[in-house]
PDB file of C-alpha atoms and ligand atoms in Angstrom:
ATOM      1  CA  MET A 107      -0.654  -0.132   0.003  1.00 53.00           C
ATOM      2  CA  LYS A 108       2.825   2.372   0.964  1.00 56.00           C
ATOM      3  CA  ARG A 109       4.635   1.086  -2.457  1.00 59.00           C
ATOM      4  CA  TYR A 110       1.855   2.451  -4.051  1.00 59.00           C
ATOM      5  CA  LEU A 111       1.397   5.700  -2.841  1.00 59.00           C
ATOM      6  CA  ALA A 112       3.806   6.249  -3.194  1.00 59.00           C
ATOM      7  CA  ALA A 113       4.209   5.839  -7.407  1.00 58.00           C
ATOM      8  CA  VAL A 114       0.792   7.793  -7.077  1.00 54.00           C
ATOM      9  CA  ILE A 115       2.534  10.731  -5.510  1.00 54.00           C
ATOM     10  CA  ALA A 116       5.400  10.471  -7.587  1.00 52.00           C
ATOM     11  CA  ALA A 117       3.148  10.127 -10.969  1.00 53.00           C
ATOM     12  CA  LEU A 118       0.947  13.380  -9.443  1.00 53.00           C
ATOM     13  CA  LEU A 119       4.707  14.899  -9.382  1.00 51.00           C
ATOM     14  CA  ALA A 120       5.427  13.478 -12.695  1.00 49.00           C
ATOM     15  CA  THR A 121       2.177  15.433 -14.446  1.00 52.00           C
ATOM     16  CA  ALA A 122       2.718  18.532 -12.568  1.00 54.00           C
ATOM     17  CA  ALA A 123       5.999  19.293 -13.155  1.00 55.00           C
ATOM     18  CA  PRO A 124       7.967  18.385 -16.424  1.00 55.00           C
ATOM     19  CA  ALA A 125      11.124  16.481 -16.757  1.00 57.00           C
ATOM     20  CA  GLY A 126      14.287  18.896 -14.784  1.00 63.00           C
ATOM     21  CA  ALA A 127      11.462  20.949 -13.819  1.00 72.00           C
ATOM     22  CA  GLU A 128      12.172  22.947 -11.029  1.00 82.00           C
ATOM     23  CA  VAL A 129       9.160  24.640  -9.655  1.00 94.00           C
ATOM     24  CA  VAL A 130       9.342  28.857  -8.442  1.00 97.00           C
ATOM     25  CA  ASP A 131       7.707  31.019  -8.196  1.00 98.00           C
ATOM     26  CA  VAL A 132       9.325  32.978 -11.243  1.00 98.00           C
ATOM     27  CA  VAL A 133      11.385  32.911 -13.875  1.00 98.00           C
ATOM     28  CA  VAL A 134      13.744  35.963 -14.483  1.00 98.00           C
ATOM     29  CA  GLN A 135      15.166  34.865 -18.198  1.00 98.00           C
ATOM     30  CA  ALA A 136      17.918  38.408 -19.371  1.00 98.00           C
ATOM     31  CA  GLY A 137      17.335  38.182 -22.834  1.00 98.00           C
ATOM     32  CA  HIS A 138      20.728  36.954 -24.788  1.00 98.00           C
ATOM     33  CA  GLU A 139      22.200  36.543 -21.951  1.00 98.00           C
ATOM     34  CA  GLY A 140      26.218  33.982 -22.415  1.00 98.00           C
ATOM     35  CA  ARG A 141      24.933  33.826 -26.359  1.00 98.00           C
ATOM     36  CA  PRO A 142      26.339  32.352 -28.804  1.00 97.00           C
ATOM     37  CA  ALA A 143      28.195  30.068 -26.587  1.00 97.00           C
ATOM     38  CA  SER A 144      24.637  28.742 -25.433  1.00 97.00           C
ATOM     39  CA  CYS A 145      23.398  28.857 -29.346  1.00 96.00           C
ATOM     40  CA  ALA A 146      25.672  25.738 -30.410  1.00 96.00           C
ATOM     41  CA  PRO A 147      24.872  22.592 -27.757  1.00 95.00           C
ATOM     42  CA  ASN A 148      20.836  24.073 -27.355  1.00 94.00           C
ATOM     43  CA  HIS A 149      20.230  24.089 -30.749  1.00 94.00           C
ATOM     44  CA  VAL A 150      19.678  27.172 -31.116  1.00 93.00           C
ATOM     45  CA  ARG A 151      19.210  28.552 -35.172  1.00 91.00           C
ATOM     46  CA  ALA A 152      18.388  31.824 -35.009  1.00 90.00           C
ATOM     47  CA  CYS A 153      21.068  32.944 -32.525  1.00 95.00           C
ATOM     48  CA  ASN A 154      20.242  36.743 -32.299  1.00 95.00           C
ATOM     49  CA  LEU A 155      22.327  38.035 -30.366  1.00 97.00           C
ATOM     50  CA  GLY A 156      20.890  41.563 -29.306  1.00 97.00           C
ATOM     51  CA  ALA A 157      20.140  45.442 -30.337  1.00 97.00           C
ATOM     52  CA  SER A 158      22.893  47.449 -30.134  1.00 97.00           C
ATOM     53  CA  SER A 159      23.818  51.229 -30.462  1.00 97.00           C
ATOM     54  CA  PRO A 160      26.206  53.215 -29.062  1.00 96.00           C
ATOM     55  CA  ALA A 161      25.105  53.748 -25.698  1.00 95.00           C
ATOM     56  CA  GLY A 162      24.787  49.934 -25.639  1.00 97.00           C
ATOM     57  CA  ARG A 163      24.402  46.561 -25.801  1.00 98.00           C
ATOM     58  CA  GLU A 164      21.452  44.735 -24.623  1.00 98.00           C
ATOM     59  CA  ILE A 165      23.089  41.836 -24.500  1.00 98.00           C
ATOM     60  CA  LEU A 166      24.839  42.915 -22.038  1.00 98.00           C
ATOM     61  CA  TRP A 167      21.683  45.746 -20.142  1.00 98.00           C
ATOM     62  CA  THR A 168      19.600  42.659 -19.652  1.00 98.00           C
ATOM     63  CA  PRO A 169      21.562  40.885 -16.874  1.00 98.00           C
ATOM     64  CA  VAL A 170      22.026  43.711 -15.126  1.00 98.00           C
ATOM     65  CA  VAL A 171      17.886  43.796 -15.317  1.00 98.00           C
ATOM     66  CA  ALA A 172      17.033  40.598 -14.357  1.00 98.00           C
ATOM     67  CA  ASP A 173      20.011  40.867 -11.229  1.00 98.00           C
ATOM     68  CA  ALA A 174      18.111  42.927 -10.300  1.00 98.00           C
ATOM     69  CA  ALA A 175      14.833  41.904 -10.607  1.00 98.00           C
ATOM     70  CA  THR A 176      16.274  38.137  -9.005  1.00 98.00           C
ATOM     71  CA  ALA A 177      17.545  39.747  -5.799  1.00 98.00           C
ATOM     72  CA  ALA A 178      14.720  41.962  -4.859  1.00 98.00           C
ATOM     73  CA  LEU A 179      12.128  38.834  -5.776  1.00 98.00           C
ATOM     74  CA  ARG A 180      14.264  36.715  -3.131  1.00 98.00           C
ATOM     75  CA  ALA A 181      14.454  38.861  -0.355  1.00 98.00           C
ATOM     76  CA  ALA A 182      10.246  39.619  -1.079  1.00 98.00           C
ATOM     77  CA  GLY A 183      10.910  35.803   0.072  1.00 97.00           C
ATOM     78  CA  LEU A 184       9.916  34.391  -4.064  1.00 98.00           C
ATOM     79  CA  ARG A 185      11.310  31.542  -5.396  1.00 98.00           C
ATOM     80  CA  VAL A 186      12.927  32.505  -8.945  1.00 98.00           C
ATOM     81  CA  ALA A 187      14.418  30.373 -11.778  1.00 97.00           C
ATOM     82  CA  ARG A 188      17.306  33.198 -12.745  1.00 98.00           C
ATOM     83  CA  ARG A 189      17.852  31.863 -16.744  1.00 98.00           C
ATOM     84  CA  PRO A 190      20.131  32.803 -19.475  1.00 98.00           C
ATOM     85  CA  ALA A 191      18.687  32.947 -22.536  1.00 98.00           C
ATOM     86  CA  ASP A 192      19.151  28.819 -23.690  1.00 97.00           C
ATOM     87  CA  TYR A 193      19.605  26.907 -21.250  1.00 95.00           C
ATOM     88  CA  PRO A 194      18.085  22.409 -20.916  1.00 94.00           C
ATOM     89  CA  GLN A 195      15.271  23.231 -17.742  1.00 93.00           C
ATOM     90  CA  HIS A 196      11.686  23.255 -18.107  1.00 95.00           C
ATOM     91  CA  ASP A 197      10.769  24.954 -15.351  1.00 97.00           C
ATOM     92  CA  VAL A 198       7.294  25.763 -13.950  1.00 97.00           C
ATOM     93  CA  ALA A 199       6.476  29.072 -12.425  1.00 98.00           C
ATOM     94  CA  ARG A 200       3.581  31.580 -11.631  1.00 98.00           C
ATOM     95  CA  VAL A 201       4.797  33.865 -13.114  1.00 98.00           C
ATOM     96  CA  ALA A 202       7.390  34.501 -16.505  1.00 98.00           C
ATOM     97  CA  ILE A 203       9.307  36.797 -17.409  1.00 98.00           C
ATOM     98  CA  PHE A 204      11.273  37.595 -20.254  1.00 98.00           C
ATOM     99  CA  ILE A 205      13.355  41.459 -20.636  1.00 98.00           C
ATOM    100  CA  HIS A 206      14.604  42.718 -23.137  1.00 98.00           C
ATOM    101  CA  PHE A 207      15.387  46.072 -25.151  1.00 98.00           C
ATOM    102  CA  ASP A 208      14.340  46.818 -28.351  1.00 97.00           C
ATOM    103  CA  GLY A 209      16.306  47.886 -31.282  1.00 97.00           C
ATOM    104  CA  ALA A 210      14.648  49.933 -34.806  1.00 96.00           C
ATOM    105  CA  VAL A 211      15.700  51.568 -37.814  1.00 96.00           C
ATOM    106  CA  PRO A 212      15.055  54.390 -38.090  1.00 97.00           C
ATOM    107  CA  ALA A 213      16.331  55.194 -34.738  1.00 97.00           C
ATOM    108  CA  CYS A 214      13.048  56.786 -31.880  1.00 97.00           C
ATOM    109  CA  ALA A 215      10.312  54.472 -34.705  1.00 97.00           C
ATOM    110  CA  SER A 216      10.027  52.073 -31.099  1.00 97.00           C
ATOM    111  CA  GLY A 217       9.844  52.627 -27.678  1.00 98.00           C
ATOM    112  CA  THR A 218       8.588  49.837 -24.650  1.00 98.00           C
ATOM    113  CA  SER A 219       6.319  48.109 -25.582  1.00 98.00           C
ATOM    114  CA  VAL A 220       5.502  44.253 -24.077  1.00 98.00           C
ATOM    115  CA  GLY A 221       4.763  39.976 -25.200  1.00 98.00           C
ATOM    116  CA  PHE A 222       2.481  37.608 -24.628  1.00 98.00           C
ATOM    117  CA  PRO A 223       1.763  34.510 -26.075  1.00 98.00           C
ATOM    118  CA  PRO A 224      -2.635  33.724 -25.459  1.00 96.00           C
ATOM    119  CA  GLY A 225      -2.948  32.086 -22.406  1.00 95.00           C
ATOM    120  CA  THR A 226      -1.633  35.178 -20.466  1.00 97.00           C
ATOM    121  CA  SER A 227      -4.363  37.761 -18.703  1.00 97.00           C
ATOM    122  CA  ARG A 228      -5.364  39.941 -20.433  1.00 97.00           C
ATOM    123  CA  LYS A 229      -5.672  42.190 -16.694  1.00 97.00           C
ATOM    124  CA  PHE A 230      -2.079  41.596 -15.688  1.00 98.00           C
ATOM    125  CA  VAL A 231      -0.594  42.605 -19.012  1.00 98.00           C
ATOM    126  CA  ALA A 232      -3.315  45.588 -18.614  1.00 98.00           C
ATOM    127  CA  ALA A 233      -1.231  46.270 -15.327  1.00 98.00           C
ATOM    128  CA  TRP A 234       1.301  46.681 -16.129  1.00 98.00           C
ATOM    129  CA  VAL A 235       1.273  48.789 -19.226  1.00 98.00           C
ATOM    130  CA  HIS A 236      -0.437  51.213 -17.332  1.00 98.00           C
ATOM    131  CA  ALA A 237       2.912  50.825 -14.526  1.00 98.00           C
ATOM    132  CA  TYR A 238       5.904  51.312 -16.469  1.00 98.00           C
ATOM    133  CA  ARG A 239       3.945  53.739 -18.957  1.00 98.00           C
ATOM    134  CA  ASN A 240       4.031  55.715 -15.171  1.00 97.00           C
ATOM    135  CA  PHE A 241       7.102  55.082 -15.204  1.00 98.00           C
ATOM    136  CA  PHE A 242       9.867  55.764 -19.155  1.00 98.00           C
ATOM    137  CA  PRO A 243       8.696  58.642 -20.515  1.00 98.00           C
ATOM    138  CA  PHE A 244       8.791  58.034 -24.211  1.00 98.00           C
ATOM    139  CA  ARG A 245       6.983  56.443 -26.541  1.00 97.00           C
ATOM    140  CA  PHE A 246       4.414  52.726 -25.744  1.00 98.00           C
ATOM    141  CA  ALA A 247       5.051  50.899 -29.073  1.00 97.00           C
ATOM    142  CA  GLY A 248       2.085  48.755 -28.306  1.00 97.00           C
ATOM    143  CA  GLU A 249       1.182  45.314 -27.409  1.00 97.00           C
ATOM    144  CA  ASN A 250       2.349  42.051 -29.903  1.00 97.00           C
ATOM    145  CA  ILE A 251       4.306  44.380 -31.751  1.00 95.00           C
ATOM    146  CA  SER A 252       5.965  41.523 -33.751  1.00 94.00           C
ATOM    147  CA  ASP A 253       6.467  37.902 -34.589  1.00 92.00           C
ATOM    148  CA  GLY A 254       8.901  37.442 -31.851  1.00 92.00           C
ATOM    149  CA  GLU A 255       7.086  39.403 -29.436  1.00 95.00           C
ATOM    150  CA  GLU A 256       3.886  36.886 -30.340  1.00 95.00           C
ATOM    151  CA  HIS A 257       5.971  33.621 -30.408  1.00 96.00           C
ATOM    152  CA  TYR A 258       8.502  34.308 -28.143  1.00 96.00           C
ATOM    153  CA  TYR A 259      10.698  30.381 -27.924  1.00 95.00           C
ATOM    154  CA  GLY A 260      10.658  31.169 -23.747  1.00 96.00           C
ATOM    155  CA  TYR A 261       7.208  31.086 -23.626  1.00 98.00           C
ATOM    156  CA  HIS A 262       8.059  27.245 -24.601  1.00 96.00           C
ATOM    157  CA  LYS A 263      10.906  27.100 -21.521  1.00 96.00           C
ATOM    158  CA  VAL A 264       8.136  27.570 -18.380  1.00 97.00           C
ATOM    159  CA  ASP A 265       4.355  25.941 -17.345  1.00 97.00           C
ATOM    160  CA  ALA A 266       2.473  29.889 -15.926  1.00 98.00           C
ATOM    161  CA  PRO A 267       0.414  31.765 -16.233  1.00 97.00           C
ATOM    162  CA  GLN A 268       1.850  34.387 -16.765  1.00 98.00           C
ATOM    163  CA  LYS A 269       4.055  35.073 -19.581  1.00 98.00           C
ATOM    164  CA  MET A 270       5.026  38.328 -19.940  1.00 98.00           C
ATOM    165  CA  LEU A 271       7.998  39.239 -22.711  1.00 98.00           C
ATOM    166  CA  ILE A 272       8.861  43.212 -21.383  1.00 98.00           C
ATOM    167  CA  GLU A 273      11.073  45.771 -24.164  1.00 98.00           C
ATOM    168  CA  PHE A 274      12.347  48.288 -21.954  1.00 98.00           C
ATOM    169  CA  GLY A 275      12.622  51.079 -24.040  1.00 98.00           C
ATOM    170  CA  GLU A 276      14.864  50.467 -27.705  1.00 98.00           C
ATOM    171  CA  LEU A 277      18.344  51.518 -26.767  1.00 97.00           C
ATOM    172  CA  THR A 278      19.190  52.234 -30.207  1.00 98.00           C
ATOM    173  CA  CYS A 279      17.204  55.892 -29.636  1.00 98.00           C
ATOM    174  CA  PRO A 280      19.905  58.127 -28.439  1.00 98.00           C
ATOM    175  CA  ALA A 281      17.087  59.985 -25.731  1.00 98.00           C
ATOM    176  CA  GLN A 282      15.840  56.528 -24.496  1.00 98.00           C
ATOM    177  CA  ALA A 283      19.007  54.933 -23.961  1.00 98.00           C
ATOM    178  CA  ALA A 284      20.438  57.522 -22.145  1.00 98.00           C
ATOM    179  CA  TRP A 285      17.267  57.486 -20.136  1.00 98.00           C
ATOM    180  CA  LEU A 286      17.622  53.472 -19.420  1.00 98.00           C
ATOM    181  CA  ALA A 287      21.883  53.274 -19.266  1.00 98.00           C
ATOM    182  CA  PRO A 288      22.122  54.573 -15.729  1.00 98.00           C
ATOM    183  CA  ARG A 289      18.758  52.974 -14.693  1.00 98.00           C
ATOM    184  CA  LEU A 290      18.944  49.509 -15.266  1.00 98.00           C
ATOM    185  CA  ARG A 291      19.066  47.965 -11.731  1.00 98.00           C
ATOM    186  CA  ALA A 292      16.074  50.737 -10.948  1.00 98.00           C
ATOM    187  CA  LEU A 293      14.429  48.509 -13.839  1.00 98.00           C
ATOM    188  CA  GLY A 294      14.635  45.044 -12.559  1.00 98.00           C
ATOM    189  CA  THR A 295      13.562  45.972  -8.456  1.00 98.00           C
ATOM    190  CA  PHE A 296      10.817  48.045 -10.809  1.00 98.00           C
ATOM    191  CA  THR A 297       9.759  44.947 -11.826  1.00 98.00           C
ATOM    192  CA  ALA A 298      10.041  42.681  -9.287  1.00 98.00           C
ATOM    193  CA  ARG A 299       7.796  45.154  -7.315  1.00 98.00           C
ATOM    194  CA  PHE A 300       5.596  45.200  -9.777  1.00 98.00           C
ATOM    195  CA  LEU A 301       4.949  41.378  -9.223  1.00 98.00           C
ATOM    196  CA  ILE A 302       5.095  41.320  -6.089  1.00 98.00           C
ATOM    197  CA  GLY A 303       2.048  43.667  -6.047  1.00 97.00           C
ATOM    198  CA  GLN A 304       0.487  40.582  -8.840  1.00 96.00           C
ATOM    199  CA  LEU A 305       1.653  37.344  -6.501  1.00 96.00           C
ATOM    200  CA  ARG A 306       0.380  38.735  -3.165  1.00 89.00           C
TER     201      ARG A 306
HETATM  202 ZN1   ZN B  10      16.350  41.543 -28.063  1.00 60.79          ZN
END
């Protein structure tokens, strides 16, 4: 009987969490981090290294935001899986956040935007957009404005009711980049505060 129960419990756990899954409150992914080295071992064909401009490189900015967000979330007692661009694990979480900065041609054609898959709640996305538009003093470019935002590969790496890709701003726009660059850690703590409020 004991062995039967153990088998049932193991089966239930396996259903809830795929093999190798980490069960956490929040997945925080830094876009592009670890590339290009991570692409080949993870069979990534479109090894996108992110936006860059004289003001900075997205691949160097996203980990700063992600680390600050992770530290603030953990300080609040939440469990976080902090992920780079490519990794073998599949996570189970309450929320997954994918951190990016946009690039545009011509410069300043973009701004902040968000991407999310169909399952994510509109209320969650709207709450973020409302909060961030009060903080970010530039253009809001919209929701799911590109194929990359709507069909982001990272959405398939986690089971979570809320998944959102955030483009915090356009780093190829000099004015936006000048505002963003000294605030990378602040963007992380801002995001953590928002998530803590949502997860309460
Ligand atoms: Zn990106």
